[in-house]
């Protein structure tokens, strides 16, 4: 059977999103900047879709800027915050378990004389608000802390850290990469208190190539792309109206059915952990995950890449960590200080609203067989 348990890497586009994109590409292909009626209709639909995203984020539509992906949003947030804070200092705080879309631009800034503090997680995969408090300096301009870790499923204490950072200095900007948290864990931007927040469509059953930056009202960010002045002059370029249509359609499904989806994923994850523990000798749970859709396990002594390939040969898709790492041991699991044998055998299992018990059973049975074959060999 085909079992797809890698929803944190990407998700299938839901029919509602695909249909919305198709209609926008064919019947409603107008340019929202065009003055003709056709263009103006496209502009109206664009704004209605912005309102759906705003509803999901708990913000106003003018705080929603469309962009191409999570990576673009993370890069922009960091570059813009640094630019805004350039007279105040060159210190940035982040965590050691961010996605490379945050870590790489920060590494580039380090090469330009910025000082980066990377907060380490505890063994359970959570960073500590006290560590953030201790790291704050008079020259800190930005904190970038993800909401849900993409490999562990742990929820980071973003709201508490925002309060600590803002109490230290209201001028410190706070960005969160909410690519894995959006709609999987309920939040509003006001509850979090962040200035900047990044999301990506392809994690929520919209297509790849669409994302959103939430920018708190009043924050004057330098533009990401200059040109025709679309997206309030912040990100020029004709809007990808079909992608935006699909994103809003997928988002609307989560708004209508999110409680059901989240409960289903949480139940399935608990079932998976139970099945894996009971059927696969020696399997360790590395992270049960706070978010409903991600957990990580390890089969010490069995290299992840070998496991992923062997499972894939049987039609079962899981990941050896973030899909962006392509075979290198993950910095996230390494940051937990796991023993080498455990670290090298890690698998991320992640769920979507349509995941089934049969898929979980297929994974547990296949892993048990791989394990028993090796033991018997
Ligand atoms: N941030 C996190 C936490 C992610 O999991 C991902 C994708 O895996 C990204 C950022 C990058 O998003 P995108 O693939 O839309 O560029």
Coordinates of C-alpha atoms and ligand atoms in Angstrom, one line a residue:
X1 CA 0.0 0.0 0.0
X2 CA 1.0 3.6 -0.4
X3 CA 1.4 5.3 3.0
X4 CA 2.4 9.0 3.1
X5 CA 3.4 10.0 6.6
X6 CA 5.6 13.0 5.6
X7 CA 3.1 15.8 5.8
X8 CA 5.6 18.2 7.5
X9 CA 7.7 18.1 4.3
X10 CA 4.7 18.9 2.1
X11 CA 1.1 18.0 1.7
X12 CA -1.1 17.1 -1.2
X13 CA -3.1 20.0 -2.6
X14 CA -6.8 19.7 -1.5
X15 CA -9.4 19.6 -4.4
X16 CA -10.9 22.9 -3.1
X17 CA -7.5 24.7 -3.5
X18 CA -6.8 23.1 -6.9
X19 CA -10.2 24.1 -8.2
X20 CA -9.8 27.7 -6.9
X21 CA -6.4 27.9 -8.6
X22 CA -7.8 26.5 -11.9
X23 CA -10.7 29.0 -12.0
X24 CA -8.3 31.8 -11.2
X25 CA -5.9 30.7 -14.0
X26 CA -8.5 30.2 -16.6
X27 CA -11.8 32.1 -16.1
X28 CA -10.5 34.8 -13.8
X29 CA -7.0 35.5 -15.0
X30 CA -7.1 39.3 -14.7
X31 CA -4.3 41.4 -13.4
X32 CA -5.3 43.0 -10.1
X33 CA -3.4 46.1 -11.0
X34 CA -5.3 46.6 -14.3
X35 CA -7.9 49.3 -14.4
X36 CA -10.3 47.3 -16.6
X37 CA -13.3 45.6 -15.0
X38 CA -11.7 42.2 -15.4
X39 CA -8.6 43.4 -13.5
X40 CA -10.8 45.1 -10.9
X41 CA -12.7 41.8 -10.3
X42 CA -9.4 40.0 -9.8
X43 CA -8.4 42.7 -7.3
X44 CA -11.6 42.3 -5.4
X45 CA -11.1 38.5 -5.2
X46 CA -7.5 39.1 -4.1
X47 CA -8.7 41.3 -1.2
X48 CA -11.4 38.8 -0.2
X49 CA -8.7 36.1 0.0
X50 CA -6.4 38.4 2.0
X51 CA -9.3 38.7 4.5
X52 CA -9.5 34.9 4.8
X53 CA -5.8 34.8 5.8
X54 CA -6.3 37.7 8.1
X55 CA -9.1 35.8 9.8
X56 CA -6.9 32.7 10.3
X57 CA -4.1 34.8 11.7
X58 CA -6.3 37.0 13.8
X59 CA -5.0 40.2 12.2
X60 CA -6.3 42.9 9.9
X61 CA -6.0 42.3 6.1
X62 CA -3.5 45.1 5.7
X63 CA -1.1 43.2 7.9
X64 CA -1.1 40.3 5.4
X65 CA 1.5 40.4 2.6
X66 CA 1.7 37.6 0.1
X67 CA 5.0 36.2 -1.0
X68 CA 6.4 33.1 -2.6
X69 CA 7.3 30.8 0.3
X70 CA 8.3 30.4 3.9
X71 CA 12.0 30.7 3.0
X72 CA 11.4 34.1 1.4
X73 CA 9.4 35.3 4.4
X74 CA 12.0 34.2 6.9
X75 CA 14.8 35.8 4.9
X76 CA 12.9 39.0 4.5
X77 CA 11.9 39.3 8.1
X78 CA 15.5 38.9 9.2
X79 CA 17.0 41.3 6.6
X80 CA 14.3 43.9 7.3
X81 CA 14.6 43.8 11.1
X82 CA 18.3 44.1 10.8
X83 CA 18.0 47.1 8.5
X84 CA 15.5 48.8 10.9
X85 CA 17.7 48.2 13.9
X86 CA 21.0 49.1 12.3
X87 CA 21.6 52.1 14.4
X88 CA 20.8 50.3 17.6
X89 CA 23.0 47.3 17.4
X90 CA 24.2 44.1 15.8
X91 CA 23.0 41.3 18.1
X92 CA 20.4 38.8 17.2
X93 CA 18.9 35.9 19.2
X94 CA 17.6 32.8 17.7
X95 CA 17.4 29.1 18.6
X96 CA 19.7 26.2 17.6
X97 CA 16.7 24.3 16.2
X98 CA 15.4 26.8 13.6
X99 CA 14.9 25.8 10.0
X100 CA 17.7 26.6 7.6
X101 CA 15.5 29.4 6.1
X102 CA 16.4 31.3 9.4
X103 CA 19.8 29.8 10.2
X104 CA 21.4 30.5 6.8
X105 CA 20.6 34.2 6.5
X106 CA 21.8 34.6 10.1
X107 CA 25.0 32.8 9.3
X108 CA 25.5 35.3 6.4
X109 CA 24.9 38.2 8.8
X110 CA 27.5 36.7 11.2
X111 CA 30.0 37.0 8.4
X112 CA 29.2 40.7 8.2
X113 CA 30.0 41.4 11.9
X114 CA 26.6 40.5 13.5
X115 CA 26.7 38.6 16.8
X116 CA 24.2 35.7 16.9
X117 CA 23.1 33.9 20.0
X118 CA 21.6 30.5 19.3
X119 CA 19.5 29.3 22.3
X120 CA 19.9 25.6 22.9
X121 CA 16.9 23.4 23.6
X122 CA 16.6 21.1 26.6
X123 CA 16.5 17.3 26.0
X124 CA 12.8 17.6 25.3
X125 CA 13.3 20.0 22.5
X126 CA 12.1 23.2 24.1
X127 CA 14.1 26.4 24.5
X128 CA 13.9 28.2 27.9
X129 CA 12.5 31.7 28.4
X130 CA 15.1 32.1 31.1
X131 CA 17.8 31.5 28.6
X132 CA 16.3 34.2 26.4
X133 CA 16.2 36.6 29.3
X134 CA 19.9 35.9 30.0
X135 CA 20.8 36.4 26.4
X136 CA 19.2 39.8 25.9
X137 CA 21.7 42.7 25.4
X138 CA 21.4 46.5 24.9
X139 CA 22.4 45.9 21.3
X140 CA 19.8 43.2 20.6
X141 CA 17.8 44.1 17.6
X142 CA 15.9 40.9 16.7
X143 CA 14.7 37.7 18.2
X144 CA 13.7 35.0 15.7
X145 CA 12.1 31.9 17.4
X146 CA 10.0 29.4 15.6
X147 CA 6.6 28.4 16.8
X148 CA 6.6 24.7 16.1
X149 CA 9.8 22.8 15.3
X150 CA 9.6 21.0 12.0
X151 CA 11.4 17.9 13.2
X152 CA 10.3 17.5 16.8
X153 CA 6.8 19.0 16.7
X154 CA 7.7 20.9 19.9
X155 CA 5.9 24.2 20.5
X156 CA 8.4 26.9 21.6
X157 CA 7.4 29.4 24.3
X158 CA 7.0 32.3 21.8
X159 CA 4.4 34.4 23.7
X160 CA 6.3 34.3 26.9
X161 CA 9.6 35.1 25.1
X162 CA 7.9 38.1 23.3
X163 CA 6.8 39.4 26.7
X164 CA 10.4 39.1 28.1
X165 CA 12.0 40.7 25.1
X166 CA 9.6 43.6 24.9
X167 CA 9.9 44.2 28.7
X168 CA 13.6 44.4 28.2
X169 CA 13.2 46.8 25.2
X170 CA 10.1 47.5 23.2
X171 CA 12.4 48.3 20.3
X172 CA 13.5 44.7 19.9
X173 CA 11.7 43.1 17.0
X174 CA 10.3 39.6 17.4
X175 CA 9.9 37.3 14.4
X176 CA 8.4 33.8 14.4
X177 CA 8.6 31.2 11.7
X178 CA 5.1 29.7 12.0
X179 CA 5.4 27.6 8.9
X180 CA 4.7 24.4 10.9
X181 CA 2.5 26.0 13.5
X182 CA 0.0 27.7 11.3
X183 CA -3.5 26.1 11.7
X184 CA -1.9 23.1 13.3
X185 CA -1.8 24.8 16.7
X186 CA -4.4 27.5 17.4
X187 CA -3.0 31.0 17.9
X188 CA -3.6 34.6 16.9
X189 CA -0.8 37.1 16.3
X190 CA -2.0 39.1 19.2
X191 CA -1.8 36.2 21.6
X192 CA 1.8 35.7 20.4
X193 CA 2.6 39.4 20.4
X194 CA 5.0 39.1 17.6
X195 CA 5.9 41.8 15.1
X196 CA 6.6 39.5 12.1
X197 CA 5.3 36.0 11.4
X198 CA 5.9 33.8 8.4
X199 CA 3.7 31.0 7.0
X200 CA 3.8 28.8 3.9
X201 CA 1.0 27.3 1.8
X202 CA 2.3 23.9 1.0
X203 CA 2.2 22.7 4.6
X204 CA -1.6 23.3 4.8
X205 CA -2.7 21.7 1.5
X206 CA -2.2 24.7 -0.7
X207 CA 0.4 24.5 -3.5
X208 CA 4.1 25.1 -3.2
X209 CA 5.2 28.6 -4.0
X210 CA 3.0 30.7 -1.9
X211 CA 3.4 32.2 1.6
X212 CA 2.5 35.1 3.8
X213 CA 4.3 37.5 5.9
X214 CA 2.3 39.0 8.8
X215 CA 3.7 42.5 9.5
X216 CA 2.4 44.2 12.5
X217 CA 0.6 47.5 11.7
X218 CA 2.8 50.5 12.1
X219 CA 6.0 48.6 11.4
X220 CA 7.6 50.2 8.4
X221 CA 9.6 47.4 6.7
X222 CA 12.0 48.2 3.9
X223 CA 10.5 46.6 0.7
X224 CA 11.6 43.1 -0.3
X225 CA 11.2 43.7 -4.0
X226 CA 10.9 47.1 -5.7
X227 CA 8.9 47.6 -8.8
X228 CA 5.3 48.2 -9.7
X229 CA 4.3 48.7 -6.0
X230 CA 2.1 45.7 -5.5
X231 CA 1.5 44.5 -1.9
X232 CA 1.6 48.0 -0.6
X233 CA 4.9 48.6 -2.3
X234 CA 6.6 46.0 0.0
X235 CA 6.8 43.1 -2.5
X236 CA 6.4 44.2 -6.1
X237 CA 5.5 41.8 -8.8
X238 CA 2.1 40.8 -10.2
X239 CA 0.4 38.9 -7.5
X240 CA 0.2 35.1 -8.0
X241 CA -3.5 35.2 -7.9
X242 CA -4.1 31.5 -8.6
X243 CA -1.7 30.6 -5.8
X244 CA -3.4 33.0 -3.5
X245 CA -6.8 31.7 -4.4
X246 CA -5.6 28.2 -3.6
X247 CA -4.1 29.3 -0.3
X248 CA -7.3 31.0 0.8
X249 CA -9.4 27.9 -0.2
X250 CA -7.1 25.6 1.8
X251 CA -7.1 28.0 4.7
X252 CA -10.9 28.3 4.7
X253 CA -11.1 24.5 5.0
X254 CA -9.0 24.7 8.2
X255 CA -11.1 27.5 9.5
X256 CA -14.2 25.4 9.0
X257 CA -12.8 22.0 10.1
X258 CA -9.6 22.8 12.0
X259 CA -10.8 21.3 15.3
X260 CA -11.7 18.0 13.6
X261 CA -8.4 18.0 11.7
X262 CA -6.3 18.7 14.8
X263 CA -8.1 16.1 16.9
X264 CA -7.7 13.5 14.2
X265 CA -4.0 14.1 13.7
X266 CA -3.4 14.0 17.5
X267 CA -5.3 10.8 17.8
X268 CA -3.4 9.2 15.0
X269 CA -0.1 10.3 16.3
X270 CA -0.9 8.8 19.7
X271 CA -1.9 5.6 17.9
X272 CA 1.3 5.6 15.9
X273 CA 3.5 6.0 18.9
X274 CA 1.7 3.2 20.6
X275 CA 2.0 0.9 17.6
X276 CA 5.6 1.7 17.0
X277 CA 6.6 1.2 20.6
X278 CA 4.8 -2.1 20.9
X279 CA 5.7 -3.6 17.5
X280 CA 9.2 -2.4 16.9
X281 CA 11.8 -3.8 19.4
X282 CA 14.3 -1.2 20.5
X283 CA 12.5 1.8 19.1
X284 CA 12.9 5.0 21.0
X285 CA 10.5 8.0 21.0
X286 CA 12.8 11.0 20.5
X287 CA 9.9 13.5 20.6
X288 CA 6.2 12.9 21.0
X289 CA 5.7 16.4 19.7
X290 CA 3.3 19.0 21.3
X291 CA 1.8 19.9 17.9
X292 CA -0.7 17.3 16.7
X293 CA 1.1 16.4 13.4
X294 CA 4.7 15.7 14.1
X295 CA 6.7 13.2 16.1
X296 CA 10.2 11.7 15.9
X297 CA 11.4 8.2 16.8
X298 CA 14.7 6.4 16.4
X299 CA 15.8 2.8 15.8
X300 CA 19.3 3.0 17.2
X301 CA 21.9 1.2 15.1
X302 CA 19.8 1.5 11.9
X303 CA 20.9 4.5 9.8
X304 CA 17.9 6.8 9.0
X305 CA 18.8 7.0 5.3
X306 CA 18.7 3.2 5.1
X307 CA 15.4 3.1 6.9
X308 CA 13.8 5.8 4.7
X309 CA 14.9 4.0 1.6
X310 CA 13.8 0.6 2.7
X311 CA 10.4 2.0 3.8
X312 CA 10.1 3.9 0.5
X313 CA 10.7 0.7 -1.5
X314 CA 7.5 -0.5 0.2
X315 CA 5.6 2.6 -0.6
X316 CA 5.9 4.2 2.8
X317 CA 7.1 7.8 3.0
X318 CA 8.6 9.2 6.1
X319 CA 11.6 11.5 6.6
X320 CA 15.0 11.2 8.2
X321 CA 14.5 14.8 9.4
X322 CA 13.8 18.0 7.6
X323 CA 13.4 17.3 3.9
X324 CA 15.8 20.2 3.3
X325 CA 18.8 18.4 4.8
X326 CA 19.2 15.7 2.2
X327 CA 21.1 13.1 4.1
X328 CA 23.2 15.2 6.5
X329 CA 22.6 14.5 10.2
X330 CA 20.0 17.0 11.4
X331 CA 21.2 19.9 13.5
X332 CA 17.9 19.8 15.3
X333 CA 18.4 16.2 16.6
X334 CA 22.1 16.9 17.2
X335 CA 21.1 19.9 19.4
X336 CA 19.2 17.5 21.7
X337 CA 22.5 15.9 22.6
X338 CA 21.2 12.4 21.6
X339 CA 23.7 9.5 21.7
X340 CA 25.2 9.0 18.3
X341 CA 23.4 5.6 17.6
X342 CA 20.1 7.2 18.4
X343 CA 20.9 10.4 16.4
X344 CA 21.8 8.4 13.3
X345 CA 18.6 6.3 13.4
X346 CA 16.0 9.1 13.7
X347 CA 12.8 9.2 11.7
X348 CA 10.3 12.0 11.5
X349 CA 6.7 10.8 11.1
X350 CA 4.1 13.5 10.3
X351 CA 0.4 13.5 9.7
X352 CA -2.3 15.3 7.8
X353 CA -6.0 15.6 8.2
X354 CA -6.5 12.6 5.8
X355 CA -3.9 10.3 7.3
X356 CA -5.3 6.8 8.3
X357 CA -4.7 4.0 10.8
X358 CA -3.9 1.7 7.9
X359 CA -1.0 4.0 6.9
X360 CA 0.3 3.8 10.5
X361 CA -0.1 0.1 10.6
X362 CA 1.8 -0.3 7.4
X363 CA 4.7 1.8 8.8
X364 CA 4.8 -0.1 12.1
X365 CA 4.7 -3.5 10.4
X366 CA 7.3 -2.6 7.9
X367 CA 9.7 -1.2 10.5
X368 CA 9.2 -4.3 12.7
X369 CA 10.0 -6.5 9.7
X370 CA 13.2 -4.5 8.9
X371 CA 14.2 -4.7 12.5
X372 CA 13.5 -8.5 12.7
X373 CA 15.3 -9.2 9.4
X374 CA 18.4 -7.5 10.6
X375 CA 18.3 -9.2 13.9
X376 CA 17.8 -12.6 12.2
X377 CA 20.5 -11.9 9.6
Ligands
LIG1 N1 10.3 27.0 8.1 C1 10.0 25.7 8.5 C2 9.8 25.5 10.0 C3 9.7 24.7 7.6 O1 9.4 23.5 8.0 C4 9.9 25.0 6.2 C5 9.7 24.0 5.2 O2 10.0 22.8 5.4 C6 10.3 26.3 5.9 C7 10.5 27.3 6.8 C8 10.4 26.7 4.4 O3 9.2 26.9 3.8 P1 9.1 26.9 2.2 O4 9.3 25.4 1.8 O5 7.7 27.4 1.9 O6 10.2 27.7 1.7

